[in-house]
CSV table of C-alpha atoms and ligand atoms in Angstrom, one decimal:
chain,number,residue,atom,x,y,z
A,28,UNK,CA,-158.2,-0.5,-39.0
A,29,UNK,CA,-154.4,-0.6,-38.3
A,30,UNK,CA,-153.0,2.8,-38.0
A,31,UNK,CA,-150.3,3.3,-40.5
A,32,UNK,CA,-146.9,4.5,-39.2
A,33,UNK,CA,-145.9,8.1,-40.1
A,34,UNK,CA,-143.1,8.2,-42.7
A,35,UNK,CA,-140.7,10.7,-44.0
A,36,UNK,CA,-142.3,12.9,-46.8
A,37,UNK,CA,-140.5,13.1,-50.2
A,38,UNK,CA,-139.8,16.9,-49.5
A,39,UNK,CA,-137.7,15.6,-46.6
A,40,UNK,CA,-135.0,14.4,-49.0
A,41,UNK,CA,-134.8,17.7,-51.0
A,42,UNK,CA,-135.4,20.6,-48.8
A,43,UNK,CA,-132.3,23.0,-48.2
A,44,UNK,CA,-133.9,24.3,-44.9
A,45,UNK,CA,-134.3,20.8,-43.6
A,46,UNK,CA,-130.8,19.8,-44.7
A,47,UNK,CA,-129.5,22.7,-42.4
A,48,UNK,CA,-131.7,21.6,-39.6
A,49,UNK,CA,-130.6,18.0,-39.7
A,50,UNK,CA,-127.0,19.2,-39.8
A,51,UNK,CA,-127.6,21.0,-36.5
A,52,UNK,CA,-130.0,18.9,-34.9
A,53,UNK,CA,-128.4,15.4,-35.7
A,54,UNK,CA,-125.1,15.6,-37.1
A,55,UNK,CA,-123.7,18.2,-34.6
A,56,UNK,CA,-125.2,16.1,-31.7
A,57,UNK,CA,-124.3,12.6,-32.7
A,58,UNK,CA,-120.7,11.2,-32.5
A,59,UNK,CA,-119.3,10.8,-35.9
A,60,UNK,CA,-116.8,8.2,-36.9
A,61,UNK,CA,-113.8,10.0,-38.4
A,62,UNK,CA,-111.3,7.2,-39.0
A,63,UNK,CA,-108.9,4.5,-37.4
A,64,UNK,CA,-106.0,5.3,-35.0
A,65,UNK,CA,-103.4,3.9,-37.2
A,66,UNK,CA,-104.2,7.0,-39.6
A,67,UNK,CA,-103.3,9.2,-36.7
A,68,UNK,CA,-100.6,7.1,-35.3
A,69,UNK,CA,-97.4,9.5,-35.3
A,70,UNK,CA,-97.2,13.1,-34.1
A,71,UNK,CA,-98.4,15.6,-36.9
A,72,UNK,CA,-100.7,13.0,-38.6
A,73,UNK,CA,-104.1,14.5,-39.2
A,74,UNK,CA,-107.4,14.0,-41.0
A,75,UNK,CA,-109.9,16.8,-42.0
A,76,UNK,CA,-113.5,16.3,-42.2
A,77,UNK,CA,-116.7,18.4,-42.6
A,78,UNK,CA,-119.1,17.6,-39.8
A,79,UNK,CA,-122.5,19.3,-39.4
A,80,UNK,CA,-121.1,22.2,-41.6
A,81,UNK,CA,-118.0,22.6,-39.4
A,82,UNK,CA,-114.6,22.1,-40.9
A,83,UNK,CA,-112.9,19.6,-38.4
A,84,UNK,CA,-109.2,19.0,-38.0
A,85,UNK,CA,-108.4,15.7,-36.1
A,86,UNK,CA,-104.7,15.7,-35.3
A,87,UNK,CA,-102.0,13.9,-33.3
A,88,UNK,CA,-100.5,16.5,-31.2
A,89,UNK,CA,-97.4,15.1,-29.5
A,90,UNK,CA,-99.1,11.6,-29.2
A,91,UNK,CA,-102.6,12.9,-28.1
A,92,UNK,CA,-105.5,13.0,-30.3
A,93,UNK,CA,-107.4,16.3,-30.6
A,94,UNK,CA,-110.2,17.6,-32.6
A,95,UNK,CA,-110.2,21.3,-33.4
A,96,UNK,CA,-112.2,23.6,-35.8
A,97,UNK,CA,-109.9,23.7,-38.8
A,98,UNK,CA,-109.8,27.4,-39.1
A,99,UNK,CA,-107.1,29.8,-38.0
A,100,UNK,CA,-108.3,32.4,-35.4
A,101,UNK,CA,-106.2,35.1,-37.1
A,102,UNK,CA,-107.9,35.8,-40.5
A,103,UNK,CA,-109.5,32.3,-40.7
A,104,UNK,CA,-107.5,30.4,-43.3
A,105,UNK,CA,-108.2,26.8,-43.4
A,106,UNK,CA,-105.3,25.2,-41.2
A,107,UNK,CA,-105.1,21.9,-43.2
A,108,UNK,CA,-106.5,21.4,-46.7
A,109,UNK,CA,-105.5,17.7,-47.4
A,110,UNK,CA,-108.1,15.1,-46.3
A,111,UNK,CA,-105.1,13.4,-44.8
A,112,UNK,CA,-101.4,13.9,-44.1
A,113,UNK,CA,-98.7,14.5,-41.8
A,114,UNK,CA,-96.8,17.9,-40.9
A,115,UNK,CA,-94.3,18.6,-38.3
A,116,UNK,CA,-96.8,20.9,-36.3
A,117,UNK,CA,-99.8,22.9,-36.6
A,118,UNK,CA,-99.0,26.1,-38.4
A,119,UNK,CA,-101.2,28.3,-40.4
A,120,UNK,CA,-100.3,28.5,-44.0
A,121,UNK,CA,-101.3,32.1,-44.5
A,122,UNK,CA,-99.1,34.0,-41.8
A,123,UNK,CA,-97.6,31.4,-40.1
A,124,UNK,CA,-99.4,31.4,-36.6
A,125,UNK,CA,-98.2,28.2,-34.8
A,126,UNK,CA,-100.6,26.3,-32.5
A,127,UNK,CA,-99.6,24.4,-29.4
A,128,UNK,CA,-101.3,21.1,-28.3
A,129,UNK,CA,-104.1,23.0,-26.7
A,130,UNK,CA,-104.7,24.8,-30.0
A,131,UNK,CA,-103.3,28.3,-28.4
A,132,UNK,CA,-101.4,30.3,-31.0
A,133,UNK,CA,-98.3,30.7,-28.9
A,134,UNK,CA,-96.0,31.3,-32.1
A,135,UNK,CA,-97.3,34.6,-33.8
A,136,UNK,CA,-94.7,36.1,-36.1
A,137,UNK,CA,-94.2,39.8,-35.5
A,138,UNK,CA,-96.3,39.6,-32.2
A,139,UNK,CA,-94.5,42.2,-30.1
A,140,UNK,CA,-94.6,44.8,-32.9
A,141,UNK,CA,-97.8,44.2,-34.4
A,142,UNK,CA,-100.2,42.7,-32.0
A,143,UNK,CA,-98.7,42.8,-28.4
A,144,UNK,CA,-100.7,39.8,-27.3
A,145,UNK,CA,-99.8,38.3,-24.0
A,146,UNK,CA,-100.4,34.8,-23.0
A,147,UNK,CA,-103.9,35.5,-21.8
A,148,UNK,CA,-104.8,37.2,-24.9
A,149,UNK,CA,-103.4,34.2,-26.9
A,150,UNK,CA,-105.4,31.8,-24.9
A,151,UNK,CA,-108.5,33.8,-25.9
A,152,UNK,CA,-107.5,33.1,-29.4
A,153,UNK,CA,-107.3,29.2,-29.0
A,154,UNK,CA,-108.9,27.1,-31.7
A,155,UNK,CA,-112.2,25.9,-30.8
A,156,UNK,CA,-112.1,22.2,-29.7
A,157,UNK,CA,-114.5,19.4,-30.3
A,158,UNK,CA,-115.1,16.2,-28.3
A,159,UNK,CA,-113.1,13.3,-29.3
A,160,UNK,CA,-113.4,9.7,-28.1
A,161,UNK,CA,-112.6,6.3,-29.2
A,162,UNK,CA,-113.4,2.6,-29.1
A,163,UNK,CA,-110.5,0.6,-29.6
A,164,UNK,CA,-109.2,2.0,-32.9
A,165,UNK,CA,-112.2,3.7,-34.0
A,166,UNK,CA,-112.0,7.5,-33.4
A,167,UNK,CA,-115.2,9.6,-33.1
A,168,UNK,CA,-115.7,13.2,-32.7
A,169,UNK,CA,-118.8,15.3,-31.6
A,170,UNK,CA,-119.4,18.9,-32.5
A,171,UNK,CA,-121.9,19.6,-29.7
A,172,UNK,CA,-120.3,20.6,-26.5
A,173,UNK,CA,-122.7,18.5,-24.4
A,174,UNK,CA,-124.3,15.1,-25.2
A,175,UNK,CA,-124.0,11.4,-24.2
A,176,UNK,CA,-120.8,9.6,-23.8
A,177,UNK,CA,-119.7,7.6,-27.0
A,178,UNK,CA,-120.2,4.5,-25.0
A,179,UNK,CA,-123.8,5.5,-24.2
A,180,UNK,CA,-124.4,6.7,-27.8
A,181,UNK,CA,-123.3,3.3,-29.4
A,182,UNK,CA,-124.8,1.1,-26.7
A,183,UNK,CA,-125.4,-1.7,-26.8
A,184,UNK,CA,-122.8,-2.1,-29.7
A,185,UNK,CA,-119.8,-1.0,-27.8
A,186,UNK,CA,-118.5,-4.5,-27.3
A,187,UNK,CA,-119.0,-5.3,-31.0
A,188,UNK,CA,-117.1,-2.3,-32.1
A,189,UNK,CA,-114.4,-3.3,-29.6
A,190,UNK,CA,-114.3,-6.7,-31.2
A,191,UNK,CA,-114.1,-5.4,-34.7
A,192,UNK,CA,-111.3,-3.0,-33.5
A,193,UNK,CA,-109.4,-5.9,-32.2
A,194,UNK,CA,-110.0,-8.5,-34.8
A,195,UNK,CA,-109.5,-6.4,-38.2
A,196,UNK,CA,-106.5,-4.8,-39.6
A,197,UNK,CA,-105.9,-1.6,-41.1
A,198,UNK,CA,-107.9,-0.7,-44.4
A,199,UNK,CA,-106.5,-1.8,-47.5
A,200,UNK,CA,-108.9,0.1,-49.5
A,201,UNK,CA,-110.3,3.5,-48.7
A,202,UNK,CA,-112.5,5.7,-50.9
A,203,UNK,CA,-114.5,8.9,-50.5
A,204,UNK,CA,-117.0,9.4,-53.2
A,205,UNK,CA,-119.7,11.9,-54.1
A,206,UNK,CA,-123.3,10.5,-54.4
A,207,UNK,CA,-126.2,12.6,-56.0
A,208,UNK,CA,-128.7,11.4,-53.3
A,209,UNK,CA,-129.8,12.6,-49.9
A,210,UNK,CA,-127.7,10.9,-47.2
A,211,UNK,CA,-131.0,9.2,-46.0
A,212,UNK,CA,-131.5,7.6,-49.4
A,213,UNK,CA,-128.1,6.3,-49.1
A,214,UNK,CA,-128.7,4.8,-45.6
A,215,UNK,CA,-132.2,3.4,-46.7
A,216,UNK,CA,-130.4,1.6,-49.3
A,217,UNK,CA,-128.2,-0.4,-47.0
A,218,UNK,CA,-131.2,-1.2,-44.6
A,219,UNK,CA,-132.7,-3.7,-46.7
A,220,UNK,CA,-131.8,-6.6,-49.0
A,221,UNK,CA,-134.8,-6.4,-51.1
A,222,UNK,CA,-133.0,-4.6,-53.8
A,223,UNK,CA,-130.2,-7.1,-54.1
A,224,UNK,CA,-131.9,-9.2,-56.9
A,225,UNK,CA,-132.6,-6.2,-59.1
A,226,UNK,CA,-129.7,-4.0,-58.5
A,227,UNK,CA,-126.9,-6.6,-57.6
A,228,UNK,CA,-127.7,-9.6,-59.8
A,229,UNK,CA,-124.1,-10.4,-60.6
A,230,UNK,CA,-122.2,-8.8,-57.6
A,231,UNK,CA,-123.9,-9.0,-54.1
A,232,UNK,CA,-126.1,-11.5,-55.2
A,233,UNK,CA,-123.4,-14.0,-55.4
A,234,UNK,CA,-122.6,-13.4,-51.6
A,235,UNK,CA,-125.9,-13.3,-49.8
A,236,UNK,CA,-128.7,-15.9,-50.2
A,237,UNK,CA,-131.7,-13.6,-49.8
A,238,UNK,CA,-132.7,-14.6,-46.2
A,239,UNK,CA,-132.9,-11.6,-43.9
A,240,UNK,CA,-133.5,-11.1,-40.1
A,241,UNK,CA,-133.2,-7.8,-38.2
A,242,UNK,CA,-132.6,-6.9,-34.7
A,243,UNK,CA,-133.4,-3.6,-33.4
A,244,UNK,CA,-131.8,-1.6,-30.7
A,245,UNK,CA,-133.4,2.0,-31.2
A,246,UNK,CA,-132.1,4.0,-32.8
A,247,UNK,CA,-129.5,1.2,-34.1
A,248,UNK,CA,-130.2,-2.1,-35.7
A,249,UNK,CA,-128.4,-5.0,-37.0
A,250,UNK,CA,-129.5,-7.1,-40.1
A,251,UNK,CA,-128.3,-10.6,-40.6
A,252,UNK,CA,-128.2,-12.1,-44.1
A,253,UNK,CA,-127.6,-15.7,-44.8
A,254,UNK,CA,-124.7,-16.2,-47.4
A,255,UNK,CA,-124.6,-18.4,-50.2
A,256,UNK,CA,-122.8,-21.7,-49.9
A,257,UNK,CA,-120.2,-21.0,-52.6
A,258,UNK,CA,-119.5,-17.6,-50.9
A,259,UNK,CA,-118.9,-19.3,-47.6
A,260,UNK,CA,-116.7,-22.1,-49.2
A,261,UNK,CA,-114.8,-19.2,-50.9
A,262,UNK,CA,-114.1,-17.4,-47.7
A,263,UNK,CA,-113.2,-20.5,-45.9
A,264,UNK,CA,-110.7,-21.3,-48.7
A,265,UNK,CA,-109.1,-17.6,-48.6
A,266,UNK,CA,-109.3,-17.5,-44.9
A,267,UNK,CA,-107.1,-20.7,-44.7
A,268,UNK,CA,-104.9,-19.7,-47.6
A,269,UNK,CA,-104.2,-16.1,-46.1
A,270,UNK,CA,-104.2,-17.2,-42.4
A,271,UNK,CA,-107.1,-14.9,-41.5
A,272,UNK,CA,-108.5,-15.3,-38.1
A,273,UNK,CA,-112.1,-15.2,-38.5
A,274,UNK,CA,-113.9,-13.0,-35.7
A,275,UNK,CA,-116.1,-15.5,-33.9
A,276,UNK,CA,-119.7,-14.9,-33.7
A,277,UNK,CA,-119.9,-13.1,-36.9
A,278,UNK,CA,-120.9,-15.8,-39.4
A,279,UNK,CA,-122.7,-14.9,-42.6
A,280,UNK,CA,-123.2,-11.3,-43.4
A,281,UNK,CA,-124.0,-9.0,-40.6
A,282,UNK,CA,-124.9,-5.5,-41.1
A,283,UNK,CA,-124.7,-2.9,-38.3
A,284,UNK,CA,-126.4,0.6,-38.6
A,285,UNK,CA,-125.3,3.0,-35.9
A,286,UNK,CA,-127.5,6.0,-36.1
A,287,UNK,CA,-127.3,8.3,-37.8
A,288,UNK,CA,-124.7,7.6,-40.6
A,289,UNK,CA,-122.3,4.7,-39.7
A,290,UNK,CA,-122.9,1.3,-41.5
A,291,UNK,CA,-120.6,-1.6,-41.0
A,292,UNK,CA,-121.0,-4.6,-43.3
A,293,UNK,CA,-119.3,-7.8,-41.9
A,294,UNK,CA,-118.7,-10.7,-44.3
A,295,UNK,CA,-118.0,-14.2,-42.7
A,296,UNK,CA,-116.1,-12.7,-39.9
A,297,UNK,CA,-113.2,-11.9,-42.2
A,298,UNK,CA,-114.0,-8.6,-44.0
A,299,UNK,CA,-115.6,-5.4,-42.9
A,300,UNK,CA,-116.6,-2.6,-44.7
A,301,UNK,CA,-116.9,0.6,-42.6
A,302,UNK,CA,-119.1,3.2,-44.4
A,303,UNK,CA,-120.1,6.7,-43.4
A,304,UNK,CA,-122.7,8.7,-45.1
A,305,UNK,CA,-121.6,12.4,-44.9
A,306,UNK,CA,-124.2,15.0,-46.0
A,307,UNK,CA,-122.7,17.6,-48.2
A,308,UNK,CA,-125.9,19.5,-49.2
A,309,UNK,CA,-129.5,19.0,-49.8
A,310,UNK,CA,-129.7,15.9,-52.1
A,311,UNK,CA,-126.0,15.0,-51.7
A,312,UNK,CA,-123.6,13.2,-49.5
A,313,UNK,CA,-120.3,11.7,-49.6
A,314,UNK,CA,-119.8,8.0,-49.2
A,315,UNK,CA,-116.6,7.2,-47.3
A,316,UNK,CA,-115.7,3.6,-47.0
A,317,UNK,CA,-112.9,1.4,-45.8
A,318,UNK,CA,-112.3,-2.3,-46.3
A,319,UNK,CA,-110.4,-4.1,-43.7
A,320,UNK,CA,-109.6,-7.8,-43.5
A,321,UNK,CA,-109.3,-9.9,-40.3
A,322,UNK,CA,-106.0,-10.1,-38.7
A,323,UNK,CA,-103.6,-12.9,-39.2
A,324,UNK,CA,-101.4,-13.9,-42.1
A,325,UNK,CA,-98.8,-12.2,-44.1
A,326,UNK,CA,-98.7,-9.7,-47.0
A,327,UNK,CA,-97.7,-11.2,-50.2
A,328,UNK,CA,-98.9,-11.8,-53.7
A,329,UNK,CA,-101.9,-14.0,-52.7
A,330,UNK,CA,-103.4,-11.5,-50.2
A,331,UNK,CA,-102.8,-8.7,-52.6
A,332,UNK,CA,-104.8,-10.6,-55.4
A,333,UNK,CA,-107.7,-11.3,-52.7
A,334,UNK,CA,-107.7,-7.6,-51.7
A,335,UNK,CA,-107.8,-6.5,-55.3
A,336,UNK,CA,-110.6,-8.8,-55.9
A,337,UNK,CA,-112.7,-7.5,-52.9
A,338,UNK,CA,-111.9,-4.0,-53.7
A,339,UNK,CA,-113.2,-4.3,-57.4
A,340,UNK,CA,-116.4,-6.2,-56.1
A,341,UNK,CA,-117.1,-3.7,-53.7
A,342,UNK,CA,-116.5,-0.8,-56.3
A,343,UNK,CA,-118.9,-2.7,-58.5
A,344,UNK,CA,-121.7,-3.0,-56.1
A,345,UNK,CA,-121.4,0.5,-54.7
A,346,UNK,CA,-121.4,1.7,-58.2
A,347,UNK,CA,-124.7,-0.1,-58.6
A,348,UNK,CA,-126.0,1.4,-55.4
A,349,UNK,CA,-125.0,4.7,-56.3
A,350,UNK,CA,-126.6,4.8,-59.6
A,351,UNK,CA,-129.9,3.7,-58.3
A,352,UNK,CA,-129.7,6.1,-55.5
A,353,UNK,CA,-129.3,9.0,-57.9
A,354,UNK,CA,-132.5,7.8,-59.8
A,355,UNK,CA,-134.3,7.7,-56.5
A,356,UNK,CA,-133.2,11.3,-55.7
A,357,UNK,CA,-134.5,12.4,-59.1
A,358,UNK,CA,-137.8,10.4,-58.8
A,359,UNK,CA,-138.5,11.6,-55.0
A,360,UNK,CA,-138.5,15.2,-56.5
A,361,UNK,CA,-141.8,14.4,-58.4
A,362,UNK,CA,-143.3,11.9,-55.5
A,363,UNK,CA,-146.2,13.4,-53.4
A,364,UNK,CA,-146.7,10.9,-50.7
A,365,UNK,CA,-144.3,8.8,-48.5
A,366,UNK,CA,-143.0,5.6,-50.0
A,367,UNK,CA,-144.8,2.4,-49.5
A,368,UNK,CA,-142.6,0.2,-47.2
A,369,UNK,CA,-143.1,-3.6,-47.1
A,370,UNK,CA,-142.6,-6.1,-44.2
A,371,UNK,CA,-139.0,-6.6,-45.7
A,372,UNK,CA,-138.4,-2.9,-45.5
A,373,UNK,CA,-139.3,-2.6,-41.7
A,374,UNK,CA,-135.8,-1.4,-40.9
A,375,UNK,CA,-136.4,1.8,-43.1
A,376,UNK,CA,-139.7,2.3,-41.0
A,377,UNK,CA,-137.6,2.4,-37.7
A,378,UNK,CA,-135.1,4.7,-39.4
A,379,UNK,CA,-138.1,7.0,-40.2
A,380,UNK,CA,-139.6,6.7,-36.8
A,381,UNK,CA,-136.2,7.9,-35.2
A,382,UNK,CA,-136.0,10.9,-37.5
A,383,UNK,CA,-139.5,11.8,-36.8
A,384,UNK,CA,-139.0,11.5,-33.0
A,385,UNK,CA,-136.0,13.9,-33.3
A,386,UNK,CA,-138.3,16.3,-34.9
A,387,UNK,CA,-140.3,16.4,-31.8
A,388,UNK,CA,-137.5,16.5,-29.4
A,389,UNK,CA,-135.2,18.9,-31.1
A,390,UNK,CA,-137.9,20.6,-32.9
A,391,UNK,CA,-136.1,19.9,-36.2
A,392,UNK,CA,-137.7,22.0,-38.9
A,393,UNK,CA,-137.3,23.3,-42.3
A,394,UNK,CA,-136.3,26.9,-42.7
A,395,UNK,CA,-137.9,27.1,-46.2
A,396,UNK,CA,-141.6,26.6,-47.0
A,397,UNK,CA,-142.7,23.3,-47.8
A,398,UNK,CA,-142.7,22.2,-51.4
A,399,UNK,CA,-146.5,21.4,-51.1
A,400,UNK,CA,-147.7,24.0,-48.9
A,401,UNK,CA,-151.5,23.0,-49.3
A,402,UNK,CA,-150.9,19.7,-47.7
A,403,UNK,CA,-151.0,20.1,-43.9
A,404,UNK,CA,-150.6,16.3,-43.1
A,405,UNK,CA,-147.6,16.2,-45.0
A,406,UNK,CA,-146.1,18.9,-42.9
A,407,UNK,CA,-147.0,17.0,-39.8
A,408,UNK,CA,-144.7,14.2,-40.8
A,409,UNK,CA,-141.8,16.3,-41.9
A,410,UNK,CA,-138.7,16.2,-39.5
B,16,FES,S1,-105.0,33.4,-41.2
B,16,FES,FE1,-103.8,32.1,-40.1
B,16,FES,S2,-102.0,33.2,-39.6
B,16,FES,FE2,-103.0,34.6,-40.8
B,17,FE2,FE1,-126.9,-2.4,-52.5
């Protein structure tokens, strides 16, 4: 008899204790994509993110990109509240402590009279700094102080990421939306095209032809879907009309999953959708996606019309995925065994295997009692 691979248990998608363990054991340890360099192009430009429970500020300090804990070391006000913006410097909104490029509070109003902090004491009050690295225009942050380099972490896909960085322009559409589902349900949804006929009969089904091939590079993977002839013709026409320079070697629809939560869909070498699935609690995450066209061509009415069309199509198909993901989350609460995965869902099996292996390596475990304490075997399979 063929042994069935161990799979995640439904409780793994619901448990608050496991959510906390994943934040510490997965999201703090892995490089997280935070945005494109052009979003941080000038001094003072910043992004804020929540990574593994840490409020993170990514900011251009006099031309250098830095990642700090987004919390003032005086009385812990958040330094920046907006998700993105530009300020003249890094100054706390509460009492006005001003931080230098190293995150040291050199400007403290009333310091001599009230605190008497010398330079060494101020250095002791520096903002916590996180690792930041980039591949081309793609900026990543890692919360854990130690870990593999970004190049090692994304291998063997560093060259592909560089090609995407070089070949595609800035985002013409950028959205962050809450999903009522565990981040793993969001990822699993994009690891197969089995659901396309049922969930996207009018939207994504008009793009892909149903064929599917997967290449594995543990813990990452790439899916290749054939595109329908009409969709390819549409992209040929649009590409010519707008002067887009198709990125070679990326025909049809290519879907890269970089573990744990970065997914990039590439359509006909001319469109990318860069998606991050950011856990915000047990059973919920924020999907952040950016759409970018290949370089080339000029701005103008024709291009705006194409961008609007692609934005609307993307909104429709993600709305369809978002609705079904919420239903899966609800249903998962009543399930008492792992899902049944077919051969066309083998990419999910690898995802489960990676998560279960992390359990063994990092001893990821729930801090709360399991939902079904009687079932010891289920416990075995929980990450
Ligand atoms: S909390 Fe930031 S200056 Fe007081
Ligand atoms: Fe989908």
